[in-house]
Coordinates of C-alpha atoms and ligand atoms in Angstrom, one line a residue:
X186 CA 119.3 124.8 89.3
X187 CA 119.0 122.3 86.5
X188 CA 116.3 123.0 83.9
X189 CA 113.2 120.9 84.0
X190 CA 110.1 120.8 81.8
X191 CA 107.8 119.8 84.6
X192 CA 107.9 119.8 88.4
X193 CA 105.8 117.0 89.9
X194 CA 104.8 117.3 93.5
X195 CA 104.2 114.0 95.2
X196 CA 105.4 110.5 94.1
X197 CA 102.2 108.5 94.8
X198 CA 100.4 106.8 91.9
X199 CA 99.2 110.1 90.3
X200 CA 102.7 111.7 90.4
X201 CA 104.8 108.7 89.7
X202 CA 102.8 107.5 86.7
X203 CA 102.7 111.0 85.3
X204 CA 106.5 111.4 85.8
X205 CA 107.1 108.0 84.2
X206 CA 105.0 108.7 81.1
X207 CA 106.3 112.2 80.6
X208 CA 110.0 111.2 81.0
X209 CA 109.6 108.1 78.7
X210 CA 108.4 110.5 76.1
X211 CA 111.4 112.7 76.5
X212 CA 110.4 115.4 79.1
X213 CA 112.8 116.4 81.9
X214 CA 111.1 116.1 85.3
X215 CA 111.8 117.0 88.9
X216 CA 109.8 115.0 91.4
X217 CA 109.4 116.7 94.8
X218 CA 108.4 114.3 97.6
X219 CA 108.0 115.1 101.3
X220 CA 108.9 111.6 102.5
X221 CA 111.8 109.2 102.0
X222 CA 112.0 105.6 100.5
X223 CA 110.4 102.9 102.6
X224 CA 113.4 100.7 103.5
X225 CA 113.2 97.0 102.7
X226 CA 113.7 95.4 106.1
X227 CA 112.4 92.7 108.4
X228 CA 109.9 95.1 110.1
X229 CA 108.0 95.4 106.7
X230 CA 106.2 92.2 107.6
X231 CA 105.9 92.7 111.3
X232 CA 102.4 93.2 112.7
X233 CA 103.9 94.9 115.8
X234 CA 106.0 97.4 113.8
X235 CA 103.3 98.1 111.2
X236 CA 100.1 98.2 113.2
X237 CA 101.2 98.8 116.8
X238 CA 104.2 101.0 116.5
X239 CA 102.9 102.5 113.2
X240 CA 106.5 102.6 112.1
X241 CA 105.8 103.8 108.5
X242 CA 102.9 106.1 109.2
X243 CA 103.3 109.9 109.2
X244 CA 103.1 111.7 112.5
X245 CA 100.4 114.1 111.3
X246 CA 97.5 115.6 113.3
X247 CA 94.5 117.0 111.5
X248 CA 91.4 118.6 113.0
X249 CA 88.0 117.0 112.6
X250 CA 84.8 118.9 112.1
X251 CA 84.5 119.5 115.8
X252 CA 88.0 120.9 115.9
X253 CA 89.3 117.8 117.7
X254 CA 92.8 116.6 116.7
X255 CA 93.1 113.2 115.1
X256 CA 95.7 111.0 113.5
X257 CA 94.7 110.6 109.8
X258 CA 97.0 107.6 109.3
X259 CA 98.8 109.0 106.3
X260 CA 101.8 107.6 104.5
X261 CA 104.4 110.1 103.3
X262 CA 107.0 108.2 101.4
X263 CA 108.2 107.5 97.9
X264 CA 105.4 105.7 96.2
X265 CA 102.8 107.2 98.5
X266 CA 99.9 105.1 99.9
X267 CA 100.4 102.4 97.3
X268 CA 103.5 101.1 99.3
X269 CA 100.8 99.8 101.8
X270 CA 97.8 99.3 99.6
X271 CA 96.0 96.0 99.1
X272 CA 96.9 96.1 95.4
X273 CA 93.2 95.6 94.3
X274 CA 93.2 97.3 90.9
X275 CA 89.6 97.8 89.7
X276 CA 88.3 99.7 86.8
X277 CA 85.2 101.9 87.4
X278 CA 82.1 100.5 85.7
X279 CA 80.7 102.2 82.6
X280 CA 77.7 103.6 84.5
X281 CA 80.0 105.1 87.2
X282 CA 80.9 107.8 84.6
X283 CA 77.3 108.8 84.2
X284 CA 74.8 110.5 86.5
X285 CA 73.8 107.6 88.8
X286 CA 70.7 107.8 91.0
X287 CA 71.2 106.7 94.5
X288 CA 68.6 106.4 97.3
X289 CA 69.8 109.7 98.8
X290 CA 70.9 111.7 95.8
X291 CA 72.7 111.6 92.5
X292 CA 76.3 110.6 91.9
X293 CA 77.3 113.2 89.3
X294 CA 78.6 112.3 85.8
X295 CA 82.3 112.6 85.0
X296 CA 83.4 114.9 82.2
X297 CA 84.8 111.8 80.5
X298 CA 83.3 108.5 79.7
X299 CA 84.6 105.0 80.2
X300 CA 85.6 104.8 76.6
X301 CA 88.0 107.7 77.1
X302 CA 89.8 105.9 79.8
X303 CA 89.5 102.3 78.5
X304 CA 92.8 102.2 76.5
X305 CA 94.6 103.8 79.4
X306 CA 93.1 101.2 81.8
X307 CA 94.6 98.6 79.5
X308 CA 98.0 100.3 79.7
X309 CA 97.8 100.9 83.5
X310 CA 97.0 97.2 84.0
X311 CA 100.0 96.3 82.0
X312 CA 102.2 98.7 83.9
X313 CA 101.0 97.3 87.2
X314 CA 101.1 93.6 86.0
X315 CA 97.5 93.0 87.1
X316 CA 96.2 89.5 87.6
X317 CA 92.5 88.9 87.1
X318 CA 89.5 87.4 85.5
X319 CA 86.3 89.4 85.6
X320 CA 84.2 87.2 83.4
X321 CA 81.8 86.1 86.2
X322 CA 81.3 89.7 87.2
X323 CA 78.1 91.0 85.6
X324 CA 79.0 94.6 86.3
X325 CA 82.5 94.4 84.8
X326 CA 83.1 97.0 82.1
X327 CA 83.9 95.9 78.6
X328 CA 87.6 95.5 77.8
X329 CA 89.7 95.5 74.7
X330 CA 92.7 93.7 76.2
X331 CA 92.6 90.7 78.5
X332 CA 94.2 91.0 81.9
X333 CA 98.0 90.8 81.6
X334 CA 98.0 87.7 83.8
X335 CA 95.4 85.1 84.9
X336 CA 93.8 85.4 88.3
X337 CA 95.6 84.7 91.6
X338 CA 93.8 81.5 92.5
X339 CA 91.8 81.3 95.7
X340 CA 93.1 78.9 98.3
X341 CA 90.8 75.9 99.0
X342 CA 88.9 77.3 102.0
X343 CA 88.2 80.5 100.1
X344 CA 87.2 78.6 97.0
X345 CA 84.8 76.5 99.1
X346 CA 83.2 79.6 100.3
X347 CA 83.0 81.0 96.7
X348 CA 81.2 77.7 95.7
X349 CA 78.7 78.2 98.5
X350 CA 78.1 81.8 97.3
X351 CA 77.5 80.5 93.8
X352 CA 75.0 78.0 95.2
X353 CA 73.1 81.1 96.5
X354 CA 73.0 82.6 93.0
X355 CA 75.9 85.0 93.6
X356 CA 78.7 85.5 91.1
X357 CA 82.0 85.9 93.0
X358 CA 84.9 86.8 90.8
X359 CA 88.7 87.0 91.1
X360 CA 90.0 90.2 92.6
X361 CA 92.2 92.0 90.2
X362 CA 95.6 92.1 91.9
X363 CA 98.9 94.0 91.2
X364 CA 101.2 91.5 92.8
X365 CA 104.1 89.8 91.0
X366 CA 102.8 86.3 91.5
X367 CA 103.9 83.6 89.1
X368 CA 104.4 83.7 86.2
X369 CA 105.1 87.4 86.5
X370 CA 107.6 87.3 89.4
X371 CA 108.6 85.9 92.7
X372 CA 105.7 87.1 95.0
X373 CA 105.3 84.4 97.6
X374 CA 101.6 85.2 98.3
X375 CA 102.4 85.9 101.9
X376 CA 100.0 86.8 104.7
X377 CA 101.4 90.3 105.1
X378 CA 100.4 92.2 102.0
X379 CA 97.3 94.3 102.5
X380 CA 98.4 97.2 104.8
X381 CA 102.1 96.2 104.7
X382 CA 105.0 97.2 102.4
X383 CA 106.5 94.3 100.5
X384 CA 109.9 93.2 101.9
X385 CA 110.9 91.6 98.6
X386 CA 109.7 94.3 96.2
X387 CA 107.0 92.2 94.5
X388 CA 104.0 94.4 95.2
X389 CA 103.4 96.5 92.1
X390 CA 103.1 100.0 93.5
X391 CA 103.8 103.6 92.5
X392 CA 107.5 103.2 93.4
X393 CA 108.2 100.0 91.5
X394 CA 105.9 100.8 88.5
X395 CA 106.3 104.6 88.4
X396 CA 109.3 106.1 90.2
X397 CA 111.8 103.4 89.3
X398 CA 111.1 103.3 85.6
X399 CA 111.0 107.1 85.6
X400 CA 114.4 107.3 87.2
X401 CA 115.7 104.7 84.8
X402 CA 115.1 107.1 81.8
X403 CA 117.8 109.4 83.2
X404 CA 115.6 112.4 82.7
X405 CA 114.1 112.4 86.2
X406 CA 115.5 113.7 89.4
X407 CA 113.8 112.9 92.7
X408 CA 114.1 115.3 95.7
X409 CA 113.0 113.6 98.9
X410 CA 112.4 115.2 102.3
X411 CA 111.0 118.1 100.3
X412 CA 107.7 119.5 101.5
X413 CA 105.9 121.8 99.1
X414 CA 104.7 124.7 101.2
X415 CA 103.0 126.8 98.5
X416 CA 102.8 127.6 94.9
X417 CA 103.8 131.1 93.8
X418 CA 101.7 133.0 91.3
X419 CA 102.6 135.4 88.5
X420 CA 101.5 139.0 89.0
X421 CA 98.3 138.4 87.0
X422 CA 97.7 135.1 89.0
X423 CA 97.3 133.3 85.7
X424 CA 100.4 131.1 86.0
X425 CA 102.4 129.3 88.6
X426 CA 105.9 130.6 88.6
X427 CA 107.5 128.5 91.3
X428 CA 106.9 126.1 94.1
X429 CA 108.3 126.9 97.5
X430 CA 109.8 123.9 99.1
X431 CA 111.1 123.1 102.6
X432 CA 113.9 120.8 101.7
X433 CA 115.2 119.3 105.0
X434 CA 114.9 122.7 106.7
X435 CA 116.2 124.8 103.8
X436 CA 113.5 126.9 101.9
X437 CA 113.9 126.7 98.2
X438 CA 112.0 128.1 95.2
X439 CA 111.9 125.7 92.3
X440 CA 110.7 126.8 88.9
X441 CA 109.6 125.1 85.6
X442 CA 107.2 125.9 82.8
X443 CA 104.7 123.3 84.1
X444 CA 103.6 122.0 87.5
X445 CA 101.8 118.8 88.5
X446 CA 100.3 118.6 92.0
X447 CA 99.9 114.9 93.1
X448 CA 99.8 115.0 96.9
X449 CA 96.5 113.1 97.3
X450 CA 93.1 114.6 97.8
X451 CA 93.6 116.3 101.2
X452 CA 97.2 117.5 100.8
X453 CA 96.7 118.7 97.2
X454 CA 93.7 120.8 98.2
X455 CA 95.6 122.0 101.3
X456 CA 98.5 123.1 99.1
X457 CA 96.2 125.0 96.7
X458 CA 94.5 126.7 99.6
X459 CA 97.8 127.6 101.3
X460 CA 98.9 129.2 98.1
X461 CA 96.2 131.9 98.3
X462 CA 97.5 135.3 97.2
X463 CA 96.1 138.7 96.2
X464 CA 95.3 137.6 92.7
X465 CA 93.7 134.3 94.0
X466 CA 92.2 135.1 97.3
X467 CA 90.4 131.7 97.7
X468 CA 93.6 129.8 96.8
X469 CA 95.2 128.5 93.6
X470 CA 92.8 126.9 91.0
X471 CA 89.9 128.0 93.1
X472 CA 87.9 130.6 91.2
X473 CA 85.0 128.2 91.5
X474 CA 85.4 127.8 95.3
X475 CA 85.3 124.0 94.9
X476 CA 88.9 123.3 96.1
X477 CA 88.8 121.3 99.3
X478 CA 85.1 120.6 98.9
X479 CA 83.3 117.3 97.9
X480 CA 85.7 115.2 99.9
X481 CA 84.7 111.5 99.6
X482 CA 86.3 108.4 101.0
X483 CA 83.8 105.5 100.5
X484 CA 81.4 104.2 103.1
X485 CA 83.2 101.2 104.5
X486 CA 82.5 98.3 106.8
X487 CA 84.7 95.3 107.7
X488 CA 83.0 91.9 108.1
X489 CA 84.4 88.9 109.8
X490 CA 82.5 85.6 109.3
X491 CA 83.3 83.1 112.0
X492 CA 82.9 79.3 111.9
X493 CA 84.2 76.5 114.1
X494 CA 86.7 75.6 111.4
X495 CA 90.2 77.1 111.4
X496 CA 90.8 79.3 108.4
X497 CA 94.3 78.3 107.4
X498 CA 94.3 80.6 104.3
X499 CA 97.6 82.4 103.9
X500 CA 96.9 84.8 101.0
X501 CA 93.2 85.6 101.4
X502 CA 92.5 88.7 99.2
X503 CA 91.3 86.9 96.1
X504 CA 87.6 87.3 95.8
X505 CA 85.1 90.1 95.0
X506 CA 81.3 90.2 94.8
X507 CA 79.6 92.8 92.7
X508 CA 76.1 91.4 92.5
X509 CA 74.7 94.3 94.5
X510 CA 76.8 97.0 93.0
X511 CA 73.9 98.7 91.1
X512 CA 71.1 97.3 93.3
X513 CA 68.9 94.3 93.2
X514 CA 65.1 93.6 92.9
X515 CA 64.5 94.5 96.5
X516 CA 66.6 97.7 96.6
X517 CA 67.0 99.3 93.2
X518 CA 69.7 101.8 94.1
X519 CA 73.5 101.2 94.1
X520 CA 74.8 99.3 97.2
X521 CA 78.5 98.8 96.3
X522 CA 81.1 96.1 96.3
X523 CA 82.3 93.4 98.6
X524 CA 85.9 92.3 98.5
X525 CA 88.1 90.1 100.6
X526 CA 90.7 91.6 102.9
X527 CA 94.1 90.3 103.5
X528 CA 94.0 87.7 106.3
X529 CA 93.6 89.5 109.6
X530 CA 95.9 88.5 112.4
X531 CA 95.2 88.8 116.1
X532 CA 97.6 91.8 116.5
X533 CA 95.8 93.7 113.7
X534 CA 92.5 93.4 115.6
X535 CA 93.9 94.5 119.0
X536 CA 95.7 97.4 117.4
X537 CA 92.4 98.7 116.1
X538 CA 90.2 97.5 119.1
X539 CA 92.5 98.0 122.1
X540 CA 89.9 96.6 124.6
X541 CA 89.8 93.3 122.8
X542 CA 91.7 90.6 124.8
X543 CA 94.7 89.3 122.8
X544 CA 93.7 85.6 123.2
X545 CA 90.2 86.3 121.9
X546 CA 91.6 88.4 119.0
X547 CA 93.9 85.5 118.0
X548 CA 91.1 83.0 118.2
X549 CA 88.8 85.2 116.1
X550 CA 91.5 85.8 113.5
X551 CA 92.2 82.0 113.3
X552 CA 88.6 81.2 112.6
X553 CA 87.6 84.4 110.7
X554 CA 86.9 85.0 107.0
X555 CA 87.6 88.7 106.4
X556 CA 85.7 91.0 104.0
X557 CA 85.2 94.7 103.4
X558 CA 82.2 96.4 101.9
X559 CA 82.8 99.6 99.9
X560 CA 79.9 101.9 98.9
X561 CA 79.7 105.2 97.2
X562 CA 79.5 108.3 99.3
X563 CA 78.2 111.4 97.5
X564 CA 80.1 114.6 96.9
X565 CA 78.7 117.1 99.5
X566 CA 80.2 120.6 99.2
X567 CA 80.2 120.8 103.0
X568 CA 82.4 117.7 103.4
X569 CA 85.6 119.6 103.0
X570 CA 89.2 120.4 103.7
X571 CA 90.0 123.8 105.2
X572 CA 92.9 125.3 106.9
X573 CA 93.1 126.6 110.5
X574 CA 96.4 128.4 110.5
X575 CA 98.9 125.8 109.2
X576 CA 96.7 122.9 110.3
X577 CA 94.4 120.8 108.0
X578 CA 90.8 120.6 109.1
X579 CA 88.7 117.8 107.6
X580 CA 85.0 118.3 108.1
X581 CA 83.0 115.2 107.2
X582 CA 79.4 114.1 107.7
X583 CA 78.5 110.7 106.5
X584 CA 76.0 110.4 103.7
X585 CA 74.2 107.9 101.4
X586 CA 74.4 105.2 104.1
X587 CA 71.2 103.4 103.1
X588 CA 72.8 101.4 100.2
X589 CA 75.8 100.6 102.4
X590 CA 73.7 99.3 105.2
X591 CA 71.7 97.1 102.7
X592 CA 75.0 95.8 101.3
X593 CA 76.4 94.8 104.7
X594 CA 73.1 93.1 105.5
X595 CA 73.1 91.1 102.3
X596 CA 76.7 90.0 102.8
X597 CA 76.1 89.0 106.4
X598 CA 73.3 86.8 105.2
X599 CA 75.4 85.3 102.4
X600 CA 78.2 84.5 104.8
X601 CA 75.8 82.9 107.3
X602 CA 74.4 80.7 104.5
X603 CA 77.9 79.9 103.4
X604 CA 78.7 78.4 106.8
X605 CA 79.8 81.3 108.9
X606 CA 77.0 81.6 111.5
X607 CA 78.5 84.5 113.4
X608 CA 79.4 87.6 111.5
X609 CA 81.0 90.6 113.2
X610 CA 81.0 94.0 111.6
X611 CA 83.0 97.1 112.2
X612 CA 82.4 100.4 110.5
X613 CA 85.6 101.9 109.2
X614 CA 84.4 105.3 108.4
X615 CA 85.6 107.3 111.4
X616 CA 88.8 109.0 110.3
X617 CA 89.6 106.4 107.5
X618 CA 91.4 108.4 104.8
X619 CA 92.8 105.6 102.5
X620 CA 90.3 106.2 99.7
X621 CA 90.1 110.0 100.0
X622 CA 89.2 111.7 96.7
X623 CA 87.2 114.5 95.1
X624 CA 88.6 117.7 96.5
X625 CA 89.9 119.3 93.3
X626 CA 87.2 117.9 91.0
X627 CA 87.4 118.0 87.2
X628 CA 84.5 119.0 85.0
X629 CA 83.3 120.7 81.9
X630 CA 82.3 124.0 83.6
X631 CA 84.9 126.3 85.2
X632 CA 82.1 127.6 87.4
X633 CA 81.6 124.3 89.2
X634 CA 85.0 122.5 88.8
X635 CA 88.7 123.3 89.3
X636 CA 90.1 121.2 86.6
X637 CA 89.3 120.5 82.9
X638 CA 88.8 116.9 81.7
X639 CA 92.6 116.5 81.4
X640 CA 93.2 117.7 85.0
X641 CA 94.5 121.1 83.9
X642 CA 93.5 123.9 86.3
X643 CA 91.0 126.3 84.6
X644 CA 92.5 129.3 86.4
X645 CA 96.3 128.6 86.0
X646 CA 96.8 126.8 82.7
X647 CA 100.4 125.6 83.5
X648 CA 99.1 123.7 86.5
X649 CA 97.7 120.1 86.6
X650 CA 96.4 118.2 89.6
X651 CA 96.7 114.5 88.9
X652 CA 95.8 112.3 91.9
X653 CA 92.7 111.2 93.7
X654 CA 91.5 114.8 94.0
X655 CA 90.2 114.9 90.4
X656 CA 87.3 112.3 91.0
X657 CA 83.9 114.0 90.5
X658 CA 82.3 110.9 92.3
X659 CA 83.9 108.1 94.3
X660 CA 82.1 105.1 92.6
X661 CA 82.4 102.0 94.8
X662 CA 85.7 100.4 93.7
X663 CA 89.3 101.1 94.8
X664 CA 90.7 104.2 93.2
X665 CA 94.4 103.5 92.3
X666 CA 93.9 102.1 88.8
X667 CA 91.7 104.9 87.7
X668 CA 94.2 107.5 89.0
X669 CA 97.0 105.7 87.0
X670 CA 94.8 105.6 83.9
X671 CA 93.9 109.2 84.0
X672 CA 97.6 110.1 84.8
X673 CA 98.6 108.4 81.5
X674 CA 95.8 110.2 79.7
X675 CA 96.7 113.6 81.1
X676 CA 100.4 113.1 80.5
X677 CA 99.8 112.3 76.8
X678 CA 97.7 115.5 76.6
X679 CA 100.6 117.5 78.1
X680 CA 103.0 116.0 75.6
X681 CA 100.6 116.7 72.8
X682 CA 100.0 120.3 73.9
X683 CA 102.4 122.2 76.2
X684 CA 105.4 120.0 75.4
X685 CA 104.7 119.3 71.7
Ligands
FAD712 C1 96.2 100.9 103.7 C2 95.6 101.3 102.3 C3 95.2 100.3 101.4 C4 94.7 100.7 100.2 N1 94.4 99.7 99.3 C5 94.0 100.0 98.0 C6 93.8 99.0 97.1 O1 93.9 97.8 97.3 N2 93.5 99.4 95.8 C7 93.4 100.8 95.5 O2 93.1 101.0 94.3 N3 93.6 101.7 96.4 C8 93.9 101.4 97.6 N4 94.2 102.4 98.5 C9 94.1 103.8 98.1 C10 95.3 104.2 97.2 O3 96.5 103.8 97.8 C11 95.2 105.7 96.9 O4 93.9 106.0 96.4 C12 96.2 106.2 96.0 O5 97.5 105.8 96.4 C13 96.2 107.7 95.9 O6 97.2 108.1 95.0 P1 97.6 109.6 95.0 O7 98.6 109.8 94.0 O8 96.4 110.5 95.0 O9 98.2 109.9 96.5 P2 99.3 109.1 97.3 O10 99.6 107.7 96.8 O11 98.9 109.2 98.8 O12 100.6 110.0 97.1 C14 100.7 111.3 97.5 C15 102.2 111.6 97.6 O13 102.4 113.0 97.8 C16 103.3 113.2 98.9 N5 103.0 114.6 99.4 C17 101.9 114.9 100.1 N6 101.9 116.2 100.4 C18 103.1 116.7 99.9 C19 103.7 118.0 99.9 N7 103.1 119.1 100.4 N8 104.9 118.1 99.3 C20 105.5 117.1 98.7 N9 105.0 115.8 98.7 C21 103.8 115.7 99.3 C22 103.1 112.1 99.8 O14 104.2 111.9 100.7 C23 102.8 110.9 98.9 O15 104.0 110.3 98.5 C24 94.7 102.1 99.8 C25 95.1 103.0 100.7 C26 95.6 102.7 101.9 C27 96.1 103.8 102.8
SF4_713 S1 101.9 88.9 98.8 FE1 103.6 89.1 97.4 S2 103.6 91.3 96.9 FE2 102.4 91.1 98.7 S3 103.8 91.5 100.4 FE3 103.7 89.2 100.1 S4 105.4 88.8 98.6 FE4 105.0 91.0 98.5

């Protein structure tokens, strides 16, 4: 086997950006990925293929807290979930890094502050070619560098709605977007972006912004169809010696001085738990017994405002509202964020609500203005990933819903006042896994966290976990930019320490 400095497991945003940074600084990397490349093909933009046939989703079955099997809707492919993401690239707010009182508890402080990540947020935005303008957003964190590109402009119907929100005293702002729209590239701002892979490679995701530049260094090998079964420990259980991989049916042991686990929150914690051994009976990196615990995924509700007018918008995901993020005069606890969804199509509605007649779904989609509310869920140790034999069990009880319910009510009222008298809502919490995080939390105390503030495992110092797992709290914005920023920070730390 070739010699590598680091083996990275998983090629989503955490793994890909780590591999890119390390390889650009001279390290030799092997990336181990269970999936394959998502082909660029006509079906990429087909509602039938993507939403009904679920062509690109993994055939996986986890158990819920009642032991009932469910399809978690995971994506196992090069680039991970970002091949399908909505490309909304938000920074956490400064206060998200501190203890933050909620109506039903405290969102815990991170072991780092916004200032620690700020320069890496700048870099991550450049890597992902983010378009944006957050000046109207009163909660926007301070920034040293401007957005790499100006905002993707709202189409007239969305802009009219934004104006009506402003008349109500709200401050809608441009959604920060990682698409290669002009002048950056040839993105055509099509209707099939949020939830779809990009047929023309213009979505800035972990493959195009992480894996491709990493491979271009010539120092990175990518092994696809390679499922990491478990990590193997040294006799004293203080180091990882190898990862055991099922590579297309052949079991291989791959070794390197350093390992980075980046399989996303559920699969990373499952890998660590599966790797339990005599020296680490609770699993790898789990002396604190936190691995798998504190699962978070955001409290989420979709809203569709209906009016008699047809909504002819093509690219709809251009606005966010953060006025209620930290609360308001009537409810002084955090409520969260509203952001637009990509334009829903009739088939996307019937795929999710099978009893909805197709003609009605089409009509609703034609007249609807589509939003999603994201609120923070709190890290409960009993919301957790465990293993039942080989199967993943995900036990989740919703929490901290008060702020979320208030957020949805406020948005409903705002939409009604903006000319959308009927507002339909649908809770997305049941089995939604897109924003999963928190299961291998970082912290300052090895007794209550699995990772140090650079994502290094306290128990096995040659192991890093760099993906959505490290979040101590979920905040109420989309996670990908924060994962990328921390990946850059952790990679720089690896270069300055282990690989110096
Ligand atoms: C439909 C959708 C829309 C979203 N929209 C947004 C958005 O607009 N903005 C945003 O910020 N976030 C969004 N997210 C969330 C975002 O995509 C994730 O938070 C982010 O991709 C997580 O990065 P990660 O590196 O932790 O994991 P992933 O991106 O999921 O990557 C994990 C990788 O590890 C691989 N893997 C897993 N297990 C193993 C194993 N045992 N062995 C080998 N490989 C393994 C997987 O195949 C995958 O490639 C969205 C998610 C979804 C599903
Ligand atoms: S909007 Fe742009 S980036 Fe998104 S799928 Fe369409 S062409 Fe690709």
